[in-house]
CSV table of C-alpha atoms in Angstrom, one decimal:
chain,number,residue,atom,x,y,z
Z,1,MET,CA,-20.1,-13.1,-5.3
Z,2,PHE,CA,-20.6,-10.4,-8.0
Z,3,LYS,CA,-24.2,-11.3,-8.3
Z,4,ILE,CA,-24.7,-10.8,-4.6
Z,5,ILE,CA,-23.0,-7.4,-4.9
Z,6,ILE,CA,-25.3,-6.4,-7.7
Z,7,TYR,CA,-28.4,-7.5,-5.8
Z,8,LEU,CA,-27.4,-5.6,-2.7
Z,9,GLN,CA,-26.8,-2.4,-4.7
Z,10,ILE,CA,-30.2,-2.7,-6.5
Z,11,GLU,CA,-31.9,-3.1,-3.1
Z,12,ALA,CA,-30.1,0.1,-2.0
Z,13,GLY,CA,-31.4,1.9,-5.0
Z,14,LEU,CA,-27.9,2.2,-6.6
Z,15,SER,CA,-26.9,1.6,-10.2
Z,16,PRO,CA,-25.4,-2.0,-10.2
Z,17,ASN,CA,-23.0,-1.6,-13.0
Z,18,LYS,CA,-20.8,1.1,-11.5
Z,19,TRP,CA,-20.5,-0.9,-8.3
Z,20,LEU,CA,-19.7,-4.0,-10.2
Z,21,GLN,CA,-17.0,-2.1,-12.0
Z,22,HIS,CA,-15.6,-0.8,-8.7
Z,23,PHE,CA,-15.4,-4.2,-7.2
Z,24,ILE,CA,-13.6,-5.5,-10.2
Z,25,LEU,CA,-11.2,-2.7,-9.9
Z,26,LEU,CA,-10.6,-3.5,-6.2
Z,27,THR,CA,-8.7,-6.6,-7.2
Z,28,ALA,CA,-5.8,-4.3,-8.2
Z,29,PRO,CA,-5.1,-2.9,-4.6
Z,30,LEU,CA,-5.9,-6.3,-3.2
Z,31,LEU,CA,-3.4,-8.2,-5.3
Z,32,THR,CA,-0.6,-5.6,-5.3
Z,33,VAL,CA,-0.7,-5.0,-1.5
Z,34,ILE,CA,-1.0,-8.6,-0.7
Z,35,ASP,CA,2.3,-9.1,-2.8
Z,36,ILE,CA,4.1,-6.5,-0.5
Z,37,PHE,CA,3.3,-8.3,2.7
Z,38,ILE,CA,3.0,-12.0,1.7
Z,39,VAL,CA,6.8,-12.1,1.2
Z,40,ASN,CA,7.6,-11.0,4.9
Z,41,ILE,CA,6.9,-14.4,6.5
Z,42,ALA,CA,8.1,-16.3,3.5
Z,43,MET,CA,11.5,-14.7,3.5
Z,44,PRO,CA,13.3,-17.5,5.6
Z,45,SER,CA,11.8,-20.1,3.2
Z,46,ILE,CA,12.9,-18.4,0.1
Z,47,LYS,CA,16.4,-17.8,1.5
Z,48,GLN,CA,16.8,-21.5,2.4
Z,49,SER,CA,15.4,-22.6,-1.0
Z,50,PHE,CA,18.0,-20.6,-3.0
Z,51,ASN,CA,20.7,-20.6,-0.3
Z,52,ALA,CA,20.7,-16.9,-0.8
Z,53,SER,CA,22.4,-14.1,1.2
Z,54,ASP,CA,20.5,-11.7,3.4
Z,55,GLY,CA,21.2,-8.9,0.9
Z,56,ALA,CA,19.7,-10.9,-2.0
Z,57,ILE,CA,16.5,-11.7,0.0
Z,58,GLU,CA,16.1,-8.0,1.0
Z,59,LEU,CA,16.3,-7.3,-2.7
Z,60,VAL,CA,13.3,-9.6,-3.2
Z,61,VAL,CA,11.3,-7.1,-1.1
Z,62,ALA,CA,13.0,-3.9,-2.2
Z,63,ALA,CA,12.8,-4.5,-5.9
Z,64,TYR,CA,9.0,-4.9,-5.7
Z,65,LEU,CA,8.7,-1.7,-3.6
Z,66,LEU,CA,11.0,0.2,-6.0
Z,67,GLY,CA,9.0,-0.7,-9.1
Z,68,PHE,CA,5.7,-0.2,-7.4
Z,69,ALA,CA,6.4,3.1,-5.8
Z,70,SER,CA,8.3,4.6,-8.8
Z,71,PHE,CA,5.6,4.2,-11.5
Z,72,GLN,CA,2.4,5.2,-9.7
Z,73,VAL,CA,2.4,8.7,-11.1
Z,74,THR,CA,3.4,7.4,-14.5
Z,75,GLY,CA,0.6,4.9,-14.4
Z,76,SER,CA,-1.9,7.6,-13.5
Z,77,ARG,CA,-0.9,9.9,-16.4
Z,78,ALA,CA,-0.9,6.9,-18.8
Z,79,GLY,CA,-4.5,6.3,-17.8
Z,80,ASP,CA,-5.4,10.0,-18.4
Z,81,ILE,CA,-4.0,9.9,-21.9
Z,82,PHE,CA,-4.5,6.4,-23.2
Z,83,GLY,CA,-7.6,5.4,-21.3
Z,84,ARG,CA,-7.9,3.7,-17.9
Z,85,LYS,CA,-9.4,0.5,-19.1
Z,86,LYS,CA,-6.6,-0.2,-21.5
Z,87,ILE,CA,-3.9,0.6,-18.9
Z,88,PHE,CA,-5.7,-1.5,-16.2
Z,89,LEU,CA,-6.0,-4.6,-18.5
Z,90,TRP,CA,-2.3,-4.4,-19.6
Z,91,GLY,CA,-1.2,-3.9,-16.0
Z,92,MET,CA,-3.2,-6.9,-14.9
Z,93,PHE,CA,-1.9,-9.0,-17.8
Z,94,PHE,CA,1.7,-8.2,-16.9
Z,95,PHE,CA,1.2,-8.5,-13.2
Z,96,VAL,CA,-0.1,-12.0,-13.6
Z,97,LEU,CA,2.7,-12.9,-16.1
Z,98,THR,CA,5.5,-11.6,-13.8
Z,99,SER,CA,3.8,-13.3,-10.8
Z,100,CYS,CA,4.1,-16.7,-12.6
Z,101,ILE,CA,7.8,-15.9,-13.4
Z,102,CYS,CA,8.4,-15.2,-9.8
Z,103,GLY,CA,6.6,-18.5,-8.7
Z,104,LEU,CA,8.7,-20.4,-11.2
Z,105,ALA,CA,12.1,-18.7,-10.8
Z,106,PRO,CA,15.0,-21.0,-11.1
Z,107,ASN,CA,17.3,-18.7,-9.0
Z,108,VAL,CA,17.2,-15.6,-6.8
Z,109,ILE,CA,18.5,-13.3,-9.6
Z,110,VAL,CA,15.5,-14.1,-11.8
Z,111,LEU,CA,13.2,-13.7,-8.8
Z,112,ILE,CA,14.6,-10.2,-8.0
Z,113,ALA,CA,14.2,-9.1,-11.6
Z,114,ALA,CA,10.6,-10.5,-11.9
Z,115,ARG,CA,9.7,-8.8,-8.5
Z,116,PHE,CA,10.8,-5.4,-10.0
Z,117,PHE,CA,8.6,-5.8,-13.1
Z,118,GLN,CA,5.8,-7.2,-11.0
Z,119,GLY,CA,5.9,-4.0,-9.0
Z,120,VAL,CA,5.9,-1.8,-12.1
Z,121,SER,CA,2.9,-3.6,-13.7
Z,122,GLY,CA,1.2,-3.5,-10.3
Z,123,ALA,CA,1.7,0.4,-10.2
Z,124,PHE,CA,0.1,0.8,-13.6
Z,125,MET,CA,-2.8,-1.4,-12.6
Z,126,GLN,CA,-3.5,0.0,-9.1
Z,127,SER,CA,-3.2,3.7,-10.1
Z,128,GLN,CA,-6.3,3.2,-12.3
Z,129,ALA,CA,-8.6,1.9,-9.4
Z,130,LEU,CA,-8.5,5.0,-7.4
Z,131,ALA,CA,-8.7,7.4,-10.3
Z,132,TYR,CA,-11.7,5.6,-11.7
Z,133,VAL,CA,-13.7,6.5,-8.5
Z,134,GLN,CA,-14.2,10.1,-9.7
Z,135,VAL,CA,-15.6,8.9,-13.0
Z,136,LEU,CA,-18.0,6.2,-11.5
Z,137,PHE,CA,-19.1,8.2,-8.5
Z,138,PRO,CA,-19.5,12.0,-9.1
Z,139,GLU,CA,-21.9,12.3,-6.1
Z,140,ARG,CA,-19.8,13.0,-3.0
Z,141,LYS,CA,-21.5,10.8,-0.4
Z,142,GLU,CA,-21.4,7.8,-2.8
Z,143,ARG,CA,-17.8,8.5,-3.6
Z,144,THR,CA,-16.9,8.6,0.0
Z,145,LYS,CA,-18.2,5.1,0.4
Z,146,ALA,CA,-16.5,3.8,-2.7
Z,147,ILE,CA,-13.1,5.3,-1.6
Z,148,GLY,CA,-13.7,3.8,1.8
Z,149,TYR,CA,-14.0,0.4,0.2
Z,150,ILE,CA,-10.5,0.9,-1.3
Z,151,GLY,CA,-9.1,1.7,2.1
Z,152,ILE,CA,-10.8,-1.4,3.5
Z,153,THR,CA,-9.2,-3.5,0.6
Z,154,LEU,CA,-5.7,-2.0,1.4
Z,155,GLY,CA,-6.0,-3.0,5.0
Z,156,ILE,CA,-7.4,-6.4,4.4
Z,157,ALA,CA,-4.8,-7.1,1.8
Z,158,SER,CA,-2.0,-6.2,4.2
Z,159,VAL,CA,-3.2,-8.7,6.8
Z,160,MET,CA,-4.2,-11.3,4.3
Z,161,GLY,CA,-0.6,-11.2,3.0
Z,162,GLN,CA,0.8,-12.0,6.4
Z,163,PHE,CA,-1.6,-14.9,6.8
Z,164,LEU,CA,-1.2,-16.3,3.3
Z,165,GLY,CA,2.6,-16.0,3.5
Z,166,GLY,CA,2.7,-18.1,6.6
Z,167,LEU,CA,0.2,-20.6,5.1
Z,168,PHE,CA,1.9,-21.2,1.9
Z,169,SER,CA,5.4,-21.2,3.4
Z,170,GLY,CA,4.4,-24.1,5.6
Z,171,LEU,CA,3.2,-26.2,2.7
Z,172,HIS,CA,5.1,-29.3,1.6
Z,173,THR,CA,4.2,-30.4,-1.9
Z,174,PHE,CA,5.8,-31.3,-5.2
Z,175,ILE,CA,7.2,-27.7,-5.2
Z,176,ASP,CA,8.4,-25.4,-2.4
Z,177,GLY,CA,5.4,-23.9,-0.6
Z,178,TRP,CA,6.6,-20.3,-0.9
Z,179,ARG,CA,6.1,-20.5,-4.7
Z,180,PHE,CA,2.4,-20.5,-4.2
Z,181,ILE,CA,2.5,-16.9,-2.8
Z,182,PHE,CA,3.1,-15.8,-6.3
Z,183,LEU,CA,1.2,-18.4,-8.3
Z,184,VAL,CA,-2.0,-17.7,-6.4
Z,185,ASN,CA,-2.2,-14.5,-8.5
Z,186,LEU,CA,-2.8,-16.5,-11.7
Z,187,PRO,CA,-6.4,-17.6,-11.1
Z,188,ILE,CA,-7.5,-14.4,-9.4
Z,189,GLY,CA,-5.8,-12.3,-12.1
Z,190,ILE,CA,-7.4,-14.2,-15.0
Z,191,VAL,CA,-10.9,-13.8,-13.5
Z,192,ALA,CA,-10.3,-10.1,-12.9
Z,193,PHE,CA,-9.0,-9.5,-16.4
Z,194,LEU,CA,-12.0,-11.2,-18.1
Z,195,LEU,CA,-14.5,-9.4,-15.9
Z,196,ALA,CA,-12.7,-6.0,-16.5
Z,197,LYS,CA,-12.6,-6.7,-20.3
Z,198,LYS,CA,-16.3,-7.4,-20.3
Z,199,HIS,CA,-17.8,-4.9,-17.8
Z,200,LEU,CA,-15.3,-2.0,-17.3
Z,201,GLU,CA,-16.1,1.2,-19.2
Z,202,ASN,CA,-13.2,3.1,-20.8
Z,203,THR,CA,-12.6,6.7,-19.9
Z,204,LYS,CA,-12.1,9.5,-22.3
Z,205,LEU,CA,-9.0,9.2,-24.3
Z,206,ASN,CA,-6.7,12.2,-24.7
Z,207,PHE,CA,-4.3,11.3,-27.6
Z,208,GLN,CA,-3.8,14.9,-28.3
Z,209,GLU,CA,-1.8,15.2,-25.2
Z,210,ARG,CA,1.9,14.4,-25.4
Z,211,PHE,CA,3.2,12.0,-22.8
Z,212,ASP,CA,5.8,13.6,-20.6
Z,213,TYR,CA,8.7,11.2,-21.2
Z,214,SER,CA,11.3,13.5,-19.7
Z,215,GLY,CA,9.2,14.0,-16.6
Z,216,VAL,CA,8.7,10.3,-16.2
Z,217,THR,CA,12.5,9.7,-16.5
Z,218,LEU,CA,13.4,12.4,-14.0
Z,219,PHE,CA,10.7,11.4,-11.5
Z,220,THR,CA,11.4,7.7,-11.7
Z,221,LEU,CA,15.2,8.2,-11.2
Z,222,ALA,CA,14.7,10.6,-8.4
Z,223,LEU,CA,12.3,8.2,-6.5
Z,224,GLY,CA,14.5,5.2,-7.3
Z,225,PHE,CA,17.6,6.9,-6.0
Z,226,PHE,CA,15.7,7.7,-2.8
Z,227,ILE,CA,14.0,4.3,-2.2
Z,228,TYR,CA,16.9,2.0,-3.1
Z,229,PRO,CA,19.4,3.3,-0.5
Z,230,LEU,CA,16.8,3.3,2.2
Z,231,THR,CA,15.9,-0.4,1.7
Z,232,GLU,CA,19.4,-1.6,0.9
Z,233,GLY,CA,21.7,0.7,2.8
Z,234,ARG,CA,20.8,-0.7,6.2
Z,235,GLU,CA,21.8,-4.1,5.2
Z,236,GLN,CA,25.3,-2.8,4.3
Z,237,ASP,CA,25.6,-0.4,7.3
Z,238,TYR,CA,24.9,2.6,5.1
Z,239,PRO,CA,28.0,2.8,2.9
Z,240,LEU,CA,29.1,6.0,1.1
Z,241,TRP,CA,27.1,5.1,-2.0
Z,242,SER,CA,23.8,5.2,-0.2
Z,243,PHE,CA,24.3,8.9,0.9
Z,244,ALA,CA,25.5,9.7,-2.6
Z,245,MET,CA,22.3,8.3,-3.9
Z,246,LEU,CA,20.1,10.1,-1.5
Z,247,LEU,CA,22.0,13.5,-2.4
Z,248,ALA,CA,21.6,12.6,-6.2
Z,249,SER,CA,17.8,12.0,-5.4
Z,250,LEU,CA,17.4,15.5,-3.9
Z,251,ILE,CA,19.1,17.0,-7.0
Z,252,LEU,CA,17.0,15.0,-9.3
Z,253,PHE,CA,13.8,16.0,-7.5
Z,254,TYR,CA,14.8,19.7,-7.8
Z,255,VAL,CA,15.4,19.3,-11.5
Z,256,PHE,CA,12.1,17.5,-11.9
Z,257,ILE,CA,10.2,20.4,-10.2
Z,258,VAL,CA,11.9,23.0,-12.4
Z,259,ASN,CA,11.2,21.0,-15.5
Z,260,GLN,CA,7.5,20.6,-14.6
Z,261,LYS,CA,7.2,24.4,-13.8
Z,262,ASN,CA,8.7,25.2,-17.1
Z,263,LYS,CA,6.2,23.0,-19.0
Z,264,LEU,CA,3.3,24.6,-17.2
Z,265,LYS,CA,4.6,28.1,-18.3
Z,266,LYS,CA,4.8,26.9,-21.9
Z,267,GLN,CA,1.2,25.6,-21.5
Z,268,GLN,CA,2.4,22.0,-22.1
Z,269,LYS,CA,1.1,19.0,-20.1
Z,270,PRO,CA,3.6,18.0,-17.6
Z,271,LEU,CA,3.7,14.6,-15.8
Z,272,MET,CA,2.8,16.3,-12.5
Z,273,ASP,CA,0.9,19.5,-12.4
Z,274,ILE,CA,2.5,21.1,-9.2
Z,275,ARG,CA,-0.5,23.4,-8.7
Z,276,LEU,CA,-2.1,20.3,-7.0
Z,277,PHE,CA,0.2,21.0,-4.0
Z,278,LYS,CA,-1.5,24.4,-3.3
Z,279,ILE,CA,-4.4,22.4,-1.9
Z,280,ARG,CA,-3.8,22.7,1.9
Z,281,ASP,CA,-5.7,19.5,3.0
Z,282,TYR,CA,-4.1,17.4,0.3
Z,283,ASN,CA,-0.6,18.2,1.6
Z,284,ILE,CA,-1.7,17.6,5.3
Z,285,GLY,CA,-3.3,14.3,4.1
Z,286,LEU,CA,-0.1,13.2,2.3
Z,287,ILE,CA,1.9,13.8,5.5
Z,288,LEU,CA,-0.7,11.9,7.6
Z,289,VAL,CA,-0.6,9.0,5.2
Z,290,ALA,CA,3.2,9.0,5.4
Z,291,PHE,CA,3.4,8.7,9.2
Z,292,TYR,CA,0.5,6.2,9.4
Z,293,PHE,CA,1.8,3.8,6.7
Z,294,ALA,CA,5.4,4.0,8.2
Z,295,MET,CA,4.0,2.7,11.4
Z,296,HIS,CA,1.6,0.3,9.7
Z,297,THR,CA,4.0,-1.5,7.3
Z,298,SER,CA,6.9,-1.6,9.8
Z,299,TYR,CA,4.7,-3.2,12.5
Z,300,LEU,CA,3.6,-6.0,10.2
Z,301,LEU,CA,7.3,-6.7,9.4
Z,302,VAL,CA,8.7,-6.5,12.9
Z,303,SER,CA,5.8,-8.4,14.6
Z,304,THR,CA,6.4,-11.4,12.3
Z,305,PHE,CA,10.1,-11.6,13.5
Z,306,TYR,CA,9.0,-11.1,17.1
Z,307,LEU,CA,6.7,-14.1,16.6
Z,308,GLN,CA,9.2,-16.3,14.8
Z,309,SER,CA,12.5,-15.3,16.4
Z,310,GLY,CA,11.3,-14.0,19.8
Z,311,LEU,CA,8.6,-16.6,20.5
Z,312,ASN,CA,10.0,-19.4,18.3
Z,313,LEU,CA,6.8,-20.0,16.3
Z,314,THR,CA,6.7,-21.4,12.8
Z,315,SER,CA,5.8,-19.3,9.8
Z,316,MET,CA,2.4,-21.0,9.6
Z,317,GLN,CA,1.7,-20.4,13.3
Z,318,ALA,CA,2.8,-16.8,13.0
Z,319,GLY,CA,0.5,-16.3,10.0
Z,320,MET,CA,-2.5,-17.8,11.9
Z,321,TYR,CA,-2.2,-15.0,14.5
Z,322,PHE,CA,-3.3,-12.5,11.9
Z,323,VAL,CA,-6.6,-14.2,11.1
Z,324,VAL,CA,-8.6,-12.6,13.9
Z,325,ASN,CA,-6.8,-9.4,13.4
Z,326,GLY,CA,-8.0,-9.4,9.8
Z,327,VAL,CA,-11.6,-10.3,10.5
Z,328,LEU,CA,-11.9,-7.6,13.1
Z,329,PHE,CA,-10.2,-5.1,10.7
Z,330,MET,CA,-12.7,-5.9,8.0
Z,331,LEU,CA,-15.7,-5.6,10.4
Z,332,SER,CA,-14.5,-2.3,11.9
Z,333,SER,CA,-13.6,-1.0,8.4
Z,334,PHE,CA,-17.3,-1.3,7.2
Z,335,LEU,CA,-18.4,0.3,10.5
Z,336,SER,CA,-15.9,3.1,9.9
Z,337,VAL,CA,-17.3,3.9,6.5
Z,338,ARG,CA,-20.8,4.4,8.0
Z,339,LEU,CA,-19.5,6.3,11.0
Z,340,VAL,CA,-17.4,8.7,8.9
Z,341,ASN,CA,-20.4,9.5,6.7
Z,342,LYS,CA,-22.3,10.4,9.9
Z,343,PHE,CA,-19.7,11.9,12.3
Z,344,GLY,CA,-16.8,13.1,10.1
Z,345,LYS,CA,-13.3,12.5,11.2
Z,346,LYS,CA,-14.0,11.9,14.9
Z,347,PRO,CA,-14.1,7.9,14.5
Z,348,VAL,CA,-10.7,8.1,12.8
Z,349,GLN,CA,-9.3,10.1,15.7
Z,350,ILE,CA,-10.8,7.7,18.2
Z,351,GLY,CA,-9.2,4.8,16.2
Z,352,VAL,CA,-5.7,6.4,16.4
Z,353,ALA,CA,-6.1,7.1,20.0
Z,354,LEU,CA,-7.1,3.6,20.8
Z,355,MET,CA,-4.2,2.3,18.8
Z,356,ILE,CA,-1.8,4.3,20.9
Z,357,ILE,CA,-3.3,2.6,23.9
Z,358,VAL,CA,-2.9,-0.8,22.2
Z,359,TYR,CA,0.8,-0.1,21.6
Z,360,ILE,CA,1.3,0.8,25.2
Z,361,LEU,CA,-0.4,-2.4,26.4
Z,362,GLN,CA,1.9,-4.4,24.0
Z,363,ILE,CA,5.0,-2.8,25.6
Z,364,ILE,CA,3.7,-3.7,29.1
Z,365,PHE,CA,2.5,-7.3,28.4
Z,366,LEU,CA,4.5,-8.7,25.4
Z,367,ASN,CA,7.8,-10.4,26.4
Z,368,ASN,CA,9.5,-13.7,26.1
Z,369,GLN,CA,6.8,-15.5,28.2
Z,370,THR,CA,3.8,-13.9,26.5
Z,371,ASN,CA,0.6,-15.8,26.9
Z,372,GLU,CA,-0.9,-16.8,23.6
Z,373,ILE,CA,-4.3,-15.4,24.5
Z,374,THR,CA,-2.8,-12.1,25.5
Z,375,PHE,CA,-0.9,-11.6,22.3
Z,376,LEU,CA,-4.0,-12.7,20.2
Z,377,PHE,CA,-6.2,-10.3,22.1
Z,378,LEU,CA,-3.8,-7.3,21.7
Z,379,LEU,CA,-3.2,-8.1,18.0
Z,380,SER,CA,-6.8,-8.5,17.3
Z,381,PHE,CA,-7.7,-5.3,19.1
Z,382,GLN,CA,-5.1,-3.5,17.0
Z,383,GLY,CA,-6.8,-4.9,13.9
Z,384,PHE,CA,-10.1,-3.4,15.0
Z,385,CYS,CA,-8.5,0.0,15.7
Z,386,GLY,CA,-6.7,-0.1,12.3
Z,387,GLY,CA,-10.1,-0.7,10.6
Z,388,LEU,CA,-11.4,2.6,12.1
Z,389,VAL,CA,-8.5,4.5,10.6
Z,390,LEU,CA,-7.0,3.2,7.4
Z,391,PRO,CA,-10.2,3.2,5.1
Z,392,SER,CA,-10.8,6.9,5.6
Z,393,LEU,CA,-7.2,8.3,5.0
Z,394,ILE,CA,-7.9,8.3,1.3
Z,395,ASN,CA,-11.1,10.2,1.8
Z,396,LEU,CA,-9.4,12.8,4.1
Z,397,THR,CA,-6.6,13.4,1.6
Z,398,LEU,CA,-8.6,13.4,-1.7
Z,399,LYS,CA,-11.8,15.2,-0.6
Z,400,ASN,CA,-10.9,18.7,-2.1
Z,401,ILE,CA,-9.3,17.4,-5.3
Z,402,PRO,CA,-10.8,18.9,-8.4
Z,403,HIS,CA,-11.9,16.5,-11.1
Z,404,HIS,CA,-9.0,17.3,-13.6
Z,405,PHE,CA,-6.4,16.6,-10.9
Z,406,VAL,CA,-7.9,13.2,-9.8
Z,407,GLY,CA,-5.5,11.0,-11.9
Z,408,ILE,CA,-2.2,12.7,-10.7
Z,409,ALA,CA,-3.5,13.1,-7.1
Z,410,SER,CA,-4.3,9.5,-6.9
Z,411,GLY,CA,-1.0,8.4,-8.2
Z,412,MET,CA,0.9,10.7,-5.9
Z,413,TYR,CA,-1.2,9.4,-3.0
Z,414,ASN,CA,-0.1,5.8,-3.9
Z,415,THR,CA,3.5,6.9,-4.3
Z,416,ILE,CA,3.6,8.6,-0.9
Z,417,GLN,CA,2.0,5.5,0.6
Z,418,GLN,CA,4.6,3.1,-0.7
Z,419,THR,CA,7.5,5.4,-0.2
Z,420,ALA,CA,6.5,5.8,3.5
Z,421,SER,CA,6.2,2.0,3.8
Z,422,SER,CA,9.8,1.8,2.6
Z,423,MET,CA,10.8,4.5,5.1
Z,424,GLY,CA,9.0,2.6,7.9
Z,425,VAL,CA,10.8,-0.6,7.1
Z,426,CYS,CA,14.1,1.4,6.8
Z,427,PHE,CA,13.9,3.5,10.0
Z,428,ILE,CA,11.6,1.6,12.4
Z,429,GLY,CA,12.5,-1.8,11.0
Z,430,GLY,CA,16.2,-0.7,11.0
Z,431,LEU,CA,15.8,0.2,14.7
Z,432,PHE,CA,14.4,-3.2,15.4
Z,433,PHE,CA,17.1,-5.2,13.6
Z,434,THR,CA,19.9,-3.0,15.0
Z,435,ILE,CA,18.8,-3.6,18.6
Z,436,ALA,CA,18.1,-7.3,18.0
Z,437,LYS,CA,21.5,-7.8,16.6
Z,438,ALA,CA,23.3,-5.8,19.3
Z,439,LYS,CA,21.5,-7.3,22.2
Z,440,ASN,CA,20.4,-10.6,20.7
Z,441,ASP,CA,17.0,-9.7,22.2
Z,442,PHE,CA,14.0,-9.6,19.9
Z,443,VAL,CA,11.6,-8.6,22.7
Z,444,THR,CA,13.5,-5.5,23.5
Z,445,ALA,CA,13.9,-4.6,19.9
Z,446,PHE,CA,10.2,-5.2,19.4
Z,447,HIS,CA,9.4,-2.7,22.3
Z,448,TYR,CA,11.6,0.0,20.8
Z,449,SER,CA,9.9,-0.4,17.4
Z,450,LEU,CA,6.5,0.2,19.3
Z,451,TYR,CA,7.9,3.3,20.8
Z,452,ALA,CA,8.7,4.6,17.3
Z,453,GLY,CA,5.2,3.5,16.2
Z,454,ILE,CA,3.6,5.5,19.0
Z,455,GLY,CA,5.6,8.6,17.8
Z,456,CYS,CA,4.1,8.2,14.3
Z,457,LEU,CA,0.6,7.7,15.7
Z,458,LEU,CA,0.9,10.9,17.9
Z,459,ILE,CA,1.9,12.9,14.8
Z,460,SER,CA,-1.1,11.4,12.9
Z,461,PHE,CA,-3.4,12.3,15.8
Z,462,VAL,CA,-2.2,15.9,15.6
Z,463,LEU,CA,-2.6,16.1,11.9
Z,464,LEU,CA,-6.2,14.8,12.2
Z,465,ILE,CA,-7.0,17.7,14.4
Z,466,VAL,CA,-5.6,20.1,11.8
Z,467,ILE,CA,-7.1,18.6,8.7
Z,468,GLU,CA,-10.6,19.8,7.6
Z,469,ASP,CA,-13.5,17.6,8.7
Z,470,LEU,CA,-15.0,15.2,6.1
Z,471,LYS,CA,-18.4,15.9,7.4
Z,472,LYS,CA,-18.3,19.4,6.1
Z,473,LYS,CA,-17.7,18.1,2.6
Z,474,ILE,CA,-20.5,15.6,2.2
């Protein structure tokens, strides 16, 4: 595969080595995002295997998201100071190790703990992939294409996770099939680690900079106190402690910002240079990413419950529905990268508008007696629309970022993306589960989640009008 990639880049007149490095780095977003979504369909199987409670199974998902979102910024700064290759390799090593612990976990407690550290190692690994782009591709048009491939990978990984989760959960072998959703990371991770060690060029080391340990502690606590009650509070009907943690999170964020401002005044190197947030389009892009990923992640979750609980499909059958969706997403993603280079943000706006239409069609046609062909068509068309949108969100957000801000900007982008995913599961997913439980009707619950998704898409469309066009920057 890598030989084919090198040949294609040579034919295009591009340096093969930097593209080889880029495609090696893409294994990070591929593996880490697959491991977010691969658990969705496998949750019933894991619950049955361990005879676990609903709360414990929720923690299998929440622990990973907590670790993954909380350490993106820390991982980016670690790459700035200690070298991106070193951090990438250590991140990949521990991601594979913790994946194996997840796959061999003797009980749900071990699985939850391993999932948290899997998320942490994934954060250190993935934060390097986006930051490396500025080093490998200084020319803007080439960089737009490279960032587009990261967006493509994120989308494909989310759909692959749904499919593989269903496939492995349905296996009956000498071990429970769900264990393969974690063990599959072993061969892929080993190959990626060896290729990265051989071909990846290290970035400049900045050992003279002191690592901002107090900033890391404050930011991690603030984000953790925010994400945990969002993911776990719903399961327990939002008890008092969940609101207390959210309040503590706001206080900690305030203390963190004051801490970072003081370090800037003293000409120290803070974890997060808050001058980054003076860039208008970066702020708009982060809000755009937040609303889009809240919709995207929640849909992938609630649609699996609609398929399994609403239409009574098996986990393997539910996973198979996402195959065509993934293929069309991949095809339209590559088309989107070309169209955006030529027409700017217009193809992205068209993709969002088409997705709103798809959601409306799903509300009209998807019910208890849904024809399989109808659902397959609508889900596949949604995949095509998503491919037009998702790969370009990174480009729209990071297009005006100065080189010296690229590490922290990339880490913050990933943090917002994962936090938004948690919020989507909390609010839109919470709406779905509340209605499903109250009315014992998964179809009605699914429709209400689609209304919420339309709201997120409408806000995304407005933000796409406001944000500066990519075409002007190429």
